[in-house]
């Protein structure tokens, strides 16, 4: 009864809205609401993570190894895995990849449970020490909020795609207090098309979310950073070298993560994954406590430390305590091992993203680069904190293939606008380095391999939005090889097509009969029992599969020069035909709808 009343009330509001509020104005209202909801979701997630982490580690001794590091991470990914399998009952990992998939294949629809499930799972994972970030889960949460809010008010799928982007922009802006980075992330990583109708809603969500975060947590930047030494132009060559180094670190991180995830993917049961992931993660965190959680304490230390005594505290709680001469070795080992800790966290059943790991790795990479140079006096003095900041932008740009996001996010995170030029140089250098080896970001490569990635390339974007099932025509009359010419003529009389697929007894496509090929004999009745379909049929220039992407379909048409091609399933069974004319009509409809401003 309550549900019926709610449905009736909502329907009346929708009808009233359609009469009194124009759609473009209503989208701005929805984007404002999305900004508020995503900001509070981000604040709740950060609060839960910090509360769990402080509760578990506040009594740890900083001068020796703490054996609870061997226990907490395993408990965290166990609890998170149980929650996902038995409560959520759905895969919620790879949050940004799921958003990209929702935009390209699900027309902006994200499941309702994603508005809350990622918050709970990632807070447990990271609070107990999972070596991942909270940002990707909150971006998925924000996008789910936008998608479901739009679905609630029966908005069309083009608007849902925009609201998904608004949710992502709001989530990044809210959790980092970085509205420009939120907007740029949505345009660069999620590849939302930049038009006047999309820019304003994205801006409203980002600014609203950042404002809510400022009101609740204060106006300080997320990381405290004070510029002790201004940037000097003679350091530009070293900044470029840092960018190349960050690009190589990004490449290592991307490929190593894919390799380790492949190992976990081959394990069939969740408990085998938990065992492998738990052992890897707990041992790594026990030996290298800075790998515990998001790692933001380490970033804060490297950005604000000014002496070896302060930097050496990064080795607290470990066997390396008191060995200041091992600092560079310790940090370089962390750069190498961080990817295994992050992969073990997600592979073992935890939930988290790579925003924080990329910031963390970048900060350490920048520090190691400059500190190594200064220790051995290889160059002019390179300020460690400045290079640590630039390294954050470099690795983030490389891992995400998003140089603008890297620049604006680091500038807004730290207030380091005085280093804007070197931030840009590092980001571009890193990006140019990694694209020589990897054409897609760590988020998009999984979809790119399947042909399901939406990009700013308009033609490819439209083809990605088109679906095979929408262009397959099934009104062709099938014939069989044992039928004679007389039976074939009867089939022709009942069809308005000039192509006739030939299938065997199991439905497998073995050829086609073209009307033009039999036109000269089809009216000679004395031949009706002399010829069979098996003799009259011709081979097929190419087969399309129901799993092919539209880009593959168009490539096959171009290669064969055909106007009609048959579609079969994996077993070769006939499903229908695709014609160029059908594709062109669908292409135009999608293009008009997709590009409408």
Coordinates of C-alpha atoms in Angstrom, one line a residue:
X1 CA 0.0 0.0 0.0
X2 CA 2.8 2.4 0.9
X3 CA 4.7 1.5 -2.3
X4 CA 1.5 2.2 -4.3
X5 CA 1.1 5.6 -2.6
X6 CA 4.7 6.4 -3.2
X7 CA 4.5 5.4 -6.9
X8 CA 1.3 7.5 -7.3
X9 CA 2.9 10.5 -5.6
X10 CA 6.1 10.2 -7.7
X11 CA 4.1 9.8 -11.0
X12 CA 2.1 12.9 -10.2
X13 CA 5.3 14.9 -9.5
X14 CA 6.8 13.7 -12.7
X15 CA 3.7 14.9 -14.6
X16 CA 3.8 18.2 -12.8
X17 CA 7.5 18.6 -13.5
X18 CA 7.0 17.9 -17.2
X19 CA 4.4 20.7 -17.4
X20 CA 6.1 23.3 -15.2
X21 CA 9.9 22.8 -15.3
X22 CA 11.8 22.5 -18.5
X23 CA 14.1 19.5 -18.8
X24 CA 17.3 21.4 -19.0
X25 CA 16.4 23.3 -15.9
X26 CA 15.4 20.1 -14.1
X27 CA 18.8 18.5 -15.0
X28 CA 20.5 21.4 -13.2
X29 CA 18.4 20.8 -10.1
X30 CA 19.3 17.1 -10.2
X31 CA 23.0 17.9 -10.7
X32 CA 22.8 20.1 -7.6
X33 CA 21.2 17.3 -5.6
X34 CA 23.8 14.8 -6.9
X35 CA 26.5 17.1 -5.6
X36 CA 25.1 17.2 -2.1
X37 CA 24.5 13.5 -1.9
X38 CA 27.9 12.5 -3.2
X39 CA 29.7 14.9 -0.9
X40 CA 28.0 13.3 2.2
X41 CA 28.7 9.9 0.8
X42 CA 32.4 10.8 0.5
X43 CA 32.5 12.3 4.0
X44 CA 30.9 9.2 5.5
X45 CA 33.4 6.9 3.8
X46 CA 36.4 8.9 4.9
X47 CA 35.0 9.0 8.5
X48 CA 34.4 5.2 8.6
X49 CA 37.9 4.5 7.3
X50 CA 39.7 6.8 9.8
X51 CA 37.6 5.6 12.7
X52 CA 38.4 1.9 12.0
X53 CA 42.0 2.6 11.3
X54 CA 42.5 4.7 14.4
X55 CA 40.7 2.2 16.6
X56 CA 42.9 -0.7 15.4
X57 CA 46.3 1.0 15.4
X58 CA 46.3 3.7 18.0
X59 CA 48.2 1.6 20.6
X60 CA 50.9 0.4 18.2
X61 CA 54.6 0.8 19.3
X62 CA 56.5 2.9 16.8
X63 CA 59.9 1.5 17.7
X64 CA 59.4 -2.1 16.8
X65 CA 57.4 -4.4 14.5
X66 CA 53.7 -5.0 15.3
X67 CA 52.5 -8.5 14.7
X68 CA 48.9 -7.4 14.4
X69 CA 49.8 -6.2 11.0
X70 CA 49.8 -9.9 10.0
X71 CA 46.2 -10.2 11.2
X72 CA 44.2 -7.0 10.4
X73 CA 44.5 -7.0 6.6
X74 CA 43.4 -10.7 6.3
X75 CA 40.4 -10.0 8.6
X76 CA 39.5 -6.9 6.5
X77 CA 39.5 -8.6 3.1
X78 CA 37.7 -11.6 4.6
X79 CA 34.9 -9.5 6.1
X80 CA 34.7 -7.4 2.9
X81 CA 34.6 -10.5 0.7
X82 CA 31.8 -12.1 2.8
X83 CA 29.8 -8.9 2.7
X84 CA 30.1 -8.7 -1.1
X85 CA 29.3 -12.4 -1.7
X86 CA 26.5 -12.9 0.8
X87 CA 24.9 -9.4 1.1
X88 CA 25.6 -7.6 -2.1
X89 CA 25.8 -10.7 -4.3
X90 CA 27.4 -8.8 -7.1
X91 CA 30.9 -7.8 -8.3
X92 CA 31.7 -4.3 -7.1
X93 CA 35.4 -4.2 -7.9
X94 CA 37.0 -2.0 -10.6
X95 CA 34.6 0.9 -9.9
X96 CA 35.7 3.3 -12.7
X97 CA 35.7 0.4 -15.2
X98 CA 32.1 -0.3 -14.2
X99 CA 31.2 3.3 -14.8
X100 CA 32.8 3.3 -18.3
X101 CA 30.9 0.1 -19.1
X102 CA 27.6 1.6 -17.8
X103 CA 28.1 4.6 -20.1
X104 CA 29.0 2.7 -23.2
X105 CA 26.8 -0.4 -22.9
X106 CA 24.1 0.1 -20.3
X107 CA 23.1 3.6 -21.3
X108 CA 24.0 5.1 -18.0
X109 CA 22.2 2.6 -15.7
X110 CA 24.1 1.5 -12.6
X111 CA 22.6 -0.9 -10.1
X112 CA 20.9 0.6 -7.0
X113 CA 23.0 -1.2 -4.4
X114 CA 26.1 0.6 -5.7
X115 CA 24.9 3.7 -3.9
X116 CA 25.9 2.2 -0.6
X117 CA 27.7 -1.2 -1.1
X118 CA 31.0 0.3 -2.1
X119 CA 31.1 2.5 0.9
X120 CA 30.7 -0.4 3.4
X121 CA 33.0 -2.8 1.6
X122 CA 35.8 -0.3 1.0
X123 CA 35.7 1.2 4.5
X124 CA 36.2 -2.3 5.9
X125 CA 38.9 -3.2 3.5
X126 CA 40.9 0.1 3.9
X127 CA 40.3 0.5 7.6
X128 CA 41.7 -2.9 8.3
X129 CA 44.8 -2.1 6.2
X130 CA 43.9 -2.9 2.6
X131 CA 46.5 -1.2 0.5
X132 CA 44.1 0.6 -1.8
X133 CA 42.2 3.9 -2.1
X134 CA 38.7 5.0 -1.3
X135 CA 38.3 7.2 -4.3
X136 CA 37.3 4.7 -7.0
X137 CA 34.6 3.2 -4.7
X138 CA 33.2 6.7 -4.0
X139 CA 33.3 7.6 -7.7
X140 CA 31.2 4.5 -8.4
X141 CA 28.9 5.4 -5.5
X142 CA 28.5 9.0 -6.8
X143 CA 27.8 7.8 -10.3
X144 CA 25.3 5.3 -9.0
X145 CA 23.6 8.1 -7.1
X146 CA 23.4 10.2 -10.3
X147 CA 22.1 7.2 -12.3
X148 CA 19.5 6.1 -9.8
X149 CA 18.3 9.7 -9.2
X150 CA 17.8 10.1 -12.9
X151 CA 16.0 6.8 -13.2
X152 CA 13.7 7.7 -10.3
X153 CA 12.5 10.7 -12.3
X154 CA 12.3 8.7 -15.6
X155 CA 15.0 10.6 -17.4
X156 CA 16.1 9.4 -20.8
X157 CA 19.4 7.5 -21.1
X158 CA 21.3 10.5 -22.6
X159 CA 20.5 12.4 -19.4
X160 CA 21.4 9.4 -17.2
X161 CA 24.9 9.3 -18.8
X162 CA 25.3 13.0 -17.9
X163 CA 24.1 12.4 -14.3
X164 CA 26.6 9.5 -14.0
X165 CA 29.3 12.0 -15.0
X166 CA 27.9 14.5 -12.4
X167 CA 28.1 11.9 -9.7
X168 CA 31.7 11.1 -10.6
X169 CA 32.6 14.8 -10.7
X170 CA 30.9 15.4 -7.4
X171 CA 32.6 12.4 -5.8
X172 CA 36.1 13.5 -6.8
X173 CA 35.4 17.1 -5.8
X174 CA 33.9 16.0 -2.5
X175 CA 36.6 13.6 -1.3
X176 CA 39.5 15.7 -2.5
X177 CA 38.0 19.2 -2.1
X178 CA 39.0 19.6 -5.7
X179 CA 36.1 20.9 -8.0
X180 CA 38.2 21.5 -11.1
X181 CA 39.8 18.1 -10.8
X182 CA 36.3 16.5 -10.5
X183 CA 35.2 18.2 -13.7
X184 CA 38.4 17.4 -15.6
X185 CA 38.4 13.8 -14.4
X186 CA 34.9 13.3 -15.8
X187 CA 35.9 14.7 -19.2
X188 CA 39.3 12.9 -19.4
X189 CA 38.8 9.5 -17.8
X190 CA 35.0 8.9 -18.2
X191 CA 35.1 10.6 -21.6
X192 CA 31.8 12.5 -21.1
X193 CA 31.4 14.7 -24.2
X194 CA 32.1 18.3 -23.5
X195 CA 29.1 20.4 -24.7
X196 CA 27.4 23.4 -23.3
X197 CA 24.5 21.2 -22.1
X198 CA 26.9 18.9 -20.2
X199 CA 29.4 21.5 -18.8
X200 CA 27.1 23.4 -16.5
X201 CA 25.6 20.3 -14.7
X202 CA 29.1 18.9 -14.2
X203 CA 30.3 22.2 -12.8
X204 CA 27.3 22.5 -10.5
X205 CA 27.8 19.0 -9.1
X206 CA 31.6 19.5 -8.6
X207 CA 31.2 22.9 -7.0
X208 CA 28.3 21.8 -4.7
X209 CA 30.2 18.7 -3.5
X210 CA 33.4 20.7 -2.8
X211 CA 31.4 23.4 -1.0
X212 CA 29.7 20.8 1.3
X213 CA 33.1 19.3 2.1
X214 CA 34.5 22.8 2.9
X215 CA 31.5 23.5 5.2
X216 CA 31.9 20.2 7.1
X217 CA 35.7 19.8 7.3
X218 CA 37.0 23.3 6.9
X219 CA 38.7 25.1 4.0
X220 CA 42.2 23.7 4.4
X221 CA 43.6 21.6 1.5
X222 CA 43.6 17.9 2.0
X223 CA 47.4 17.8 2.3
X224 CA 49.3 20.6 4.0
X225 CA 52.1 21.9 1.7
X226 CA 54.3 25.0 2.1
X227 CA 56.5 26.0 -0.7
X228 CA 60.0 26.6 0.8
X229 CA 61.8 27.1 -2.5
X230 CA 60.2 28.6 -5.6
X231 CA 60.6 26.8 -9.0
X232 CA 63.7 27.8 -11.0
X233 CA 63.8 27.5 -14.8
X234 CA 67.2 25.7 -14.8
X235 CA 65.5 22.7 -13.1
X236 CA 63.3 22.1 -16.2
X237 CA 65.5 19.3 -17.5
X238 CA 65.3 17.5 -14.2
X239 CA 61.5 18.0 -14.1
X240 CA 61.3 16.3 -17.6
X241 CA 63.5 13.5 -16.4
X242 CA 61.2 13.1 -13.4
X243 CA 58.2 12.9 -15.8
X244 CA 59.9 10.1 -17.8
X245 CA 60.7 8.3 -14.5
X246 CA 57.1 8.6 -13.4
X247 CA 55.9 7.4 -16.8
X248 CA 58.0 4.2 -16.4
X249 CA 56.8 3.8 -12.8
X250 CA 53.2 4.1 -14.1
X251 CA 53.9 1.5 -16.8
X252 CA 55.4 -0.9 -14.2
X253 CA 52.4 -0.4 -12.0
X254 CA 49.9 -0.9 -14.8
X255 CA 51.4 -4.1 -16.2
X256 CA 52.3 -5.6 -12.9
X257 CA 48.8 -5.1 -11.6
X258 CA 47.3 -6.7 -14.7
X259 CA 49.7 -9.7 -14.3
X260 CA 48.9 -10.2 -10.6
X261 CA 45.1 -9.8 -11.2
X262 CA 45.5 -12.5 -13.9
X263 CA 47.0 -14.9 -11.3
X264 CA 44.0 -14.2 -9.0
X265 CA 41.6 -14.6 -11.9
X266 CA 42.8 -18.2 -12.4
X267 CA 41.9 -19.2 -8.9
X268 CA 38.4 -20.6 -8.9
X269 CA 37.2 -20.4 -5.3
X270 CA 37.1 -17.2 -3.1
X271 CA 38.9 -18.9 -0.3
X272 CA 41.9 -19.7 -2.5
X273 CA 41.9 -16.0 -3.5
X274 CA 41.6 -15.0 0.2
X275 CA 44.5 -17.3 1.2
X276 CA 46.9 -16.0 -1.5
X277 CA 45.8 -12.3 -1.1
X278 CA 45.8 -12.4 2.7
X279 CA 49.3 -13.9 2.9
X280 CA 50.7 -11.5 0.4
X281 CA 49.1 -8.4 1.9
X282 CA 49.8 -9.2 5.6
X283 CA 53.4 -10.1 5.0
X284 CA 54.0 -7.0 2.9
X285 CA 52.4 -4.7 5.5
X286 CA 54.2 -6.4 8.4
X287 CA 57.6 -5.7 6.7
X288 CA 56.6 -2.3 5.3
X289 CA 53.9 -0.7 7.5
X290 CA 53.6 2.4 5.2
X291 CA 51.6 0.1 2.9
X292 CA 48.9 -0.1 5.5
X293 CA 45.7 1.6 4.2
X294 CA 45.7 4.6 1.8
X295 CA 49.2 5.7 2.7
X296 CA 48.2 9.4 3.1
X297 CA 50.3 9.7 6.3
X298 CA 53.4 8.9 4.3
X299 CA 52.4 11.5 1.7
X300 CA 51.9 14.1 4.4
X301 CA 55.3 13.2 5.9
X302 CA 57.3 13.5 2.6
X303 CA 55.5 16.7 1.6
X304 CA 56.3 18.4 4.9
X305 CA 59.5 16.9 6.2
X306 CA 62.7 19.0 5.9
X307 CA 65.4 16.8 7.4
X308 CA 66.6 13.2 7.3
X309 CA 65.5 12.8 10.9
X310 CA 61.9 13.5 9.9
X311 CA 61.9 11.4 6.8
X312 CA 63.4 8.5 8.7
X313 CA 60.2 8.2 10.7
X314 CA 58.6 6.6 7.6
X315 CA 60.3 3.4 8.9
X316 CA 58.6 3.5 12.3
X317 CA 56.7 0.3 13.3
X318 CA 59.1 -1.9 11.3
X319 CA 62.3 -3.9 11.5
X320 CA 64.0 -1.0 9.6
X321 CA 63.4 1.4 12.6
X322 CA 66.6 3.3 13.4
X323 CA 68.4 2.5 10.2
X324 CA 68.3 5.9 8.5
X325 CA 71.0 4.9 6.0
X326 CA 68.5 2.5 4.5
X327 CA 65.8 5.1 3.7
X328 CA 66.3 5.2 -0.1
X329 CA 66.4 1.4 -0.3
X330 CA 63.3 1.1 1.9
X331 CA 61.3 3.6 -0.3
X332 CA 62.5 1.9 -3.5
X333 CA 61.3 -1.4 -2.2
X334 CA 57.9 0.2 -1.4
X335 CA 57.7 1.5 -5.0
X336 CA 58.3 -2.1 -6.3
X337 CA 56.0 -3.8 -3.8
X338 CA 53.0 -1.4 -3.6
X339 CA 51.4 -2.9 -6.7
X340 CA 51.5 -6.4 -5.2
X341 CA 49.9 -5.1 -2.0
X342 CA 47.1 -3.3 -3.9
X343 CA 46.5 -6.3 -6.2
X344 CA 46.4 -8.7 -3.3
X345 CA 43.9 -6.5 -1.5
X346 CA 41.4 -6.5 -4.4
X347 CA 42.3 -10.0 -5.7
X348 CA 41.8 -11.5 -2.2
X349 CA 38.3 -10.1 -1.9
X350 CA 38.7 -6.5 -0.8
X351 CA 37.3 -3.4 -2.4
X352 CA 39.3 -0.3 -3.3
X353 CA 40.7 1.7 -6.1
X354 CA 44.1 3.0 -7.5
X355 CA 43.6 6.7 -7.0
X356 CA 45.4 6.6 -3.6
X357 CA 48.1 4.1 -4.7
X358 CA 49.0 6.3 -7.7
X359 CA 49.3 9.4 -5.5
X360 CA 51.3 7.4 -3.0
X361 CA 53.7 5.9 -5.5
X362 CA 54.1 9.3 -7.2
X363 CA 55.0 11.0 -4.0
X364 CA 57.6 8.4 -3.1
X365 CA 58.9 8.3 -6.7
X366 CA 59.4 12.1 -6.7
X367 CA 61.1 12.0 -3.3
X368 CA 63.4 9.1 -4.3
X369 CA 64.4 10.8 -7.5
X370 CA 65.3 14.1 -5.8
X371 CA 66.8 12.6 -2.6
X372 CA 69.0 10.2 -4.6
X373 CA 70.3 13.1 -6.7
X374 CA 70.9 15.2 -3.6
X375 CA 72.6 12.5 -1.6
X376 CA 75.1 11.7 -4.3
X377 CA 75.3 15.4 -5.5
X378 CA 74.6 14.4 -9.0
X379 CA 72.9 17.7 -9.9
X380 CA 72.1 21.0 -8.5
X381 CA 70.0 20.8 -5.3
X382 CA 66.5 19.4 -6.0
X383 CA 63.9 20.3 -3.3
X384 CA 62.6 16.9 -2.1
X385 CA 59.1 18.2 -1.1
X386 CA 58.6 20.0 -4.5
X387 CA 59.6 16.9 -6.4
X388 CA 57.5 14.6 -4.2
X389 CA 54.5 16.9 -5.1
X390 CA 55.4 16.8 -8.8
X391 CA 55.8 13.0 -8.7
X392 CA 52.2 12.7 -7.5
X393 CA 51.0 14.5 -10.6
X394 CA 53.3 12.4 -12.8
X395 CA 52.3 8.9 -11.7
X396 CA 48.6 9.8 -11.6
X397 CA 48.7 11.2 -15.1
X398 CA 50.5 8.1 -16.3
X399 CA 48.3 5.5 -14.7
X400 CA 45.1 7.1 -15.6
X401 CA 46.2 8.6 -18.9
X402 CA 44.8 11.9 -17.6
X403 CA 47.5 14.7 -17.5
X404 CA 45.0 17.5 -16.9
X405 CA 43.5 15.6 -14.0
X406 CA 46.9 15.0 -12.5
X407 CA 47.8 18.7 -12.7
X408 CA 44.6 20.1 -11.3
X409 CA 44.1 17.5 -8.7
X410 CA 47.6 17.9 -7.2
X411 CA 47.3 21.7 -7.3
X412 CA 44.0 21.6 -5.5
X413 CA 45.0 18.9 -3.1
X414 CA 47.9 20.8 -1.8
X415 CA 47.3 24.4 -2.8
X416 CA 50.6 24.1 -4.7
X417 CA 49.6 26.5 -7.5
X418 CA 53.0 28.1 -7.5
X419 CA 54.4 24.9 -9.0
X420 CA 51.7 24.8 -11.8
X421 CA 54.3 24.9 -14.7
X422 CA 56.5 22.0 -13.4
X423 CA 53.3 20.1 -12.6
X424 CA 52.2 20.4 -16.2
X425 CA 55.7 19.5 -17.5
X426 CA 55.9 16.3 -15.3
X427 CA 52.3 15.3 -16.2
X428 CA 52.8 15.7 -20.0
X429 CA 56.2 13.9 -19.9
X430 CA 54.8 11.0 -17.9
X431 CA 51.8 10.7 -20.2
X432 CA 53.9 10.8 -23.4
X433 CA 56.2 8.1 -21.9
X434 CA 53.5 5.6 -21.0
X435 CA 51.4 6.0 -24.2
X436 CA 54.5 4.8 -26.1
X437 CA 53.8 1.4 -24.5
X438 CA 50.2 1.4 -23.3
X439 CA 47.5 3.1 -25.5
X440 CA 44.8 2.8 -22.8
X441 CA 44.6 3.6 -19.1
X442 CA 44.4 1.0 -16.4
X443 CA 40.7 1.7 -16.2
X444 CA 39.8 1.5 -19.9
X445 CA 42.1 -1.3 -21.2
X446 CA 39.7 -4.1 -20.1
X447 CA 36.9 -2.5 -22.1
X448 CA 39.1 -1.5 -25.0
X449 CA 40.0 -5.2 -25.5
X450 CA 36.3 -6.1 -25.8
X451 CA 35.5 -3.1 -28.0
X452 CA 33.2 -1.7 -25.3
X453 CA 35.0 1.6 -24.6
X454 CA 33.4 4.9 -25.3
X455 CA 35.9 7.5 -26.4
X456 CA 36.0 11.2 -27.6
X457 CA 36.4 9.8 -31.2
X458 CA 32.9 10.5 -32.4
X459 CA 32.7 7.7 -35.0
X460 CA 34.0 5.1 -32.5
X461 CA 31.8 6.4 -29.8
X462 CA 28.7 6.1 -31.9
X463 CA 29.7 2.6 -33.0
X464 CA 30.3 1.6 -29.4
X465 CA 26.8 2.8 -28.4
X466 CA 25.2 0.7 -31.1
X467 CA 24.4 -2.9 -30.3
X468 CA 24.4 -5.9 -32.5
X469 CA 21.0 -7.1 -31.4
X470 CA 19.4 -3.8 -32.6
X471 CA 20.7 -4.2 -36.2
X472 CA 20.1 -7.9 -36.8
X473 CA 17.2 -8.5 -39.3
X474 CA 15.5 -11.9 -38.9
X475 CA 12.8 -11.8 -41.6
X476 CA 14.9 -13.9 -44.1
X477 CA 13.4 -17.2 -45.1
X478 CA 15.8 -20.1 -44.5
X479 CA 16.2 -23.1 -46.9
X480 CA 17.9 -26.4 -46.6
X481 CA 20.5 -28.1 -49.0
X482 CA 18.2 -31.1 -49.8
X483 CA 15.3 -28.9 -51.0
X484 CA 14.8 -28.9 -54.8
X485 CA 14.3 -25.9 -57.0
X486 CA 10.5 -26.2 -56.9
X487 CA 10.5 -25.9 -53.1
X488 CA 13.0 -23.1 -53.3
X489 CA 10.7 -21.2 -55.7
X490 CA 7.8 -21.6 -53.1
X491 CA 10.1 -20.1 -50.4
X492 CA 11.0 -17.2 -52.7
X493 CA 7.3 -16.5 -53.3
X494 CA 6.7 -16.1 -49.6
X495 CA 9.7 -13.7 -49.1
X496 CA 10.4 -10.1 -50.0
X497 CA 14.2 -10.7 -49.7
X498 CA 16.7 -11.6 -52.4
X499 CA 19.0 -13.6 -50.2
X500 CA 18.1 -17.0 -48.7
X501 CA 20.3 -18.5 -45.9
X502 CA 21.0 -22.2 -46.2
X503 CA 21.1 -24.2 -42.9
X504 CA 21.6 -27.8 -42.1
X505 CA 19.4 -29.9 -39.8
X506 CA 21.0 -28.4 -36.7
X507 CA 20.6 -24.8 -37.8
X508 CA 24.3 -24.3 -38.7
X509 CA 24.7 -21.8 -41.6
X510 CA 26.4 -23.5 -44.6
X511 CA 25.8 -21.0 -47.4
X512 CA 23.4 -18.7 -49.2
X513 CA 21.2 -18.7 -52.3
X514 CA 21.1 -15.4 -54.2
X515 CA 18.0 -14.6 -56.2
X516 CA 20.1 -13.1 -59.0
X517 CA 22.0 -16.5 -59.4
X518 CA 18.8 -18.5 -60.1
X519 CA 16.7 -15.9 -61.9
X520 CA 17.3 -17.5 -65.3
X521 CA 16.0 -21.0 -64.2
X522 CA 13.5 -20.3 -61.5
X523 CA 10.5 -20.3 -64.0
X524 CA 11.5 -23.4 -65.9
X525 CA 9.4 -26.1 -64.3
X526 CA 11.1 -29.0 -66.0
X527 CA 14.2 -28.2 -63.9
X528 CA 12.4 -28.0 -60.6
X529 CA 13.4 -31.6 -59.6
X530 CA 16.8 -31.6 -61.2
X531 CA 18.5 -28.9 -59.1
X532 CA 18.8 -28.9 -55.3
X533 CA 19.6 -26.0 -53.0
X534 CA 22.9 -27.7 -52.2
X535 CA 23.9 -27.3 -55.9
X536 CA 22.6 -23.7 -56.2
X537 CA 24.0 -22.2 -53.0
X538 CA 27.2 -20.1 -52.8
X539 CA 29.7 -19.6 -50.1
X540 CA 29.5 -16.7 -47.7
X541 CA 32.2 -13.9 -48.0
X542 CA 32.3 -13.6 -44.2
X543 CA 30.3 -14.4 -41.1
X544 CA 29.5 -12.0 -38.3
X545 CA 29.3 -13.2 -34.7
X546 CA 26.7 -12.1 -32.2
X547 CA 29.5 -11.1 -29.9
X548 CA 31.2 -8.8 -32.4
X549 CA 31.5 -5.1 -31.7
X550 CA 30.0 -2.7 -34.2
X551 CA 33.5 -1.5 -35.1
X552 CA 34.5 -5.1 -36.0
X553 CA 31.3 -5.4 -38.0
X554 CA 32.1 -2.3 -40.0
X555 CA 35.6 -3.5 -40.6
X556 CA 34.3 -6.8 -42.0
X557 CA 31.9 -5.0 -44.3
X558 CA 34.8 -2.8 -45.6
X559 CA 37.1 -5.9 -46.1
X560 CA 34.5 -7.9 -48.0
X561 CA 32.6 -5.1 -49.9
X562 CA 29.4 -7.0 -49.1
X563 CA 26.0 -5.3 -48.6
X564 CA 24.5 -8.0 -46.4
X565 CA 26.3 -10.4 -44.1
X566 CA 24.9 -13.3 -41.9
X567 CA 25.1 -13.4 -38.2
X568 CA 25.8 -16.6 -36.3
X569 CA 26.5 -17.6 -32.7
X570 CA 29.6 -19.2 -31.4
X571 CA 28.5 -22.6 -32.7
X572 CA 27.8 -21.3 -36.2
X573 CA 24.1 -21.4 -35.9
X574 CA 22.2 -18.9 -38.1
X575 CA 20.7 -15.9 -36.3
X576 CA 19.9 -13.4 -39.0
X577 CA 21.4 -10.8 -41.4
X578 CA 23.0 -7.4 -40.9
X579 CA 22.7 -5.0 -43.8
X580 CA 24.7 -1.8 -44.4
X581 CA 21.4 0.2 -44.9
X582 CA 20.2 -0.9 -41.4
X583 CA 23.5 0.0 -39.9
X584 CA 23.6 3.5 -41.6
X585 CA 20.0 4.2 -40.4
X586 CA 20.9 3.2 -36.8
X587 CA 24.2 5.0 -36.9
X588 CA 22.4 8.3 -37.9
X589 CA 19.8 7.9 -35.1
X590 CA 22.5 7.3 -32.5
X591 CA 24.7 10.1 -33.8
X592 CA 21.8 12.7 -33.7
X593 CA 20.8 11.6 -30.2
X594 CA 24.4 11.3 -28.9
X595 CA 25.5 14.7 -30.3
X596 CA 22.4 16.7 -29.5
X597 CA 23.3 19.7 -27.5

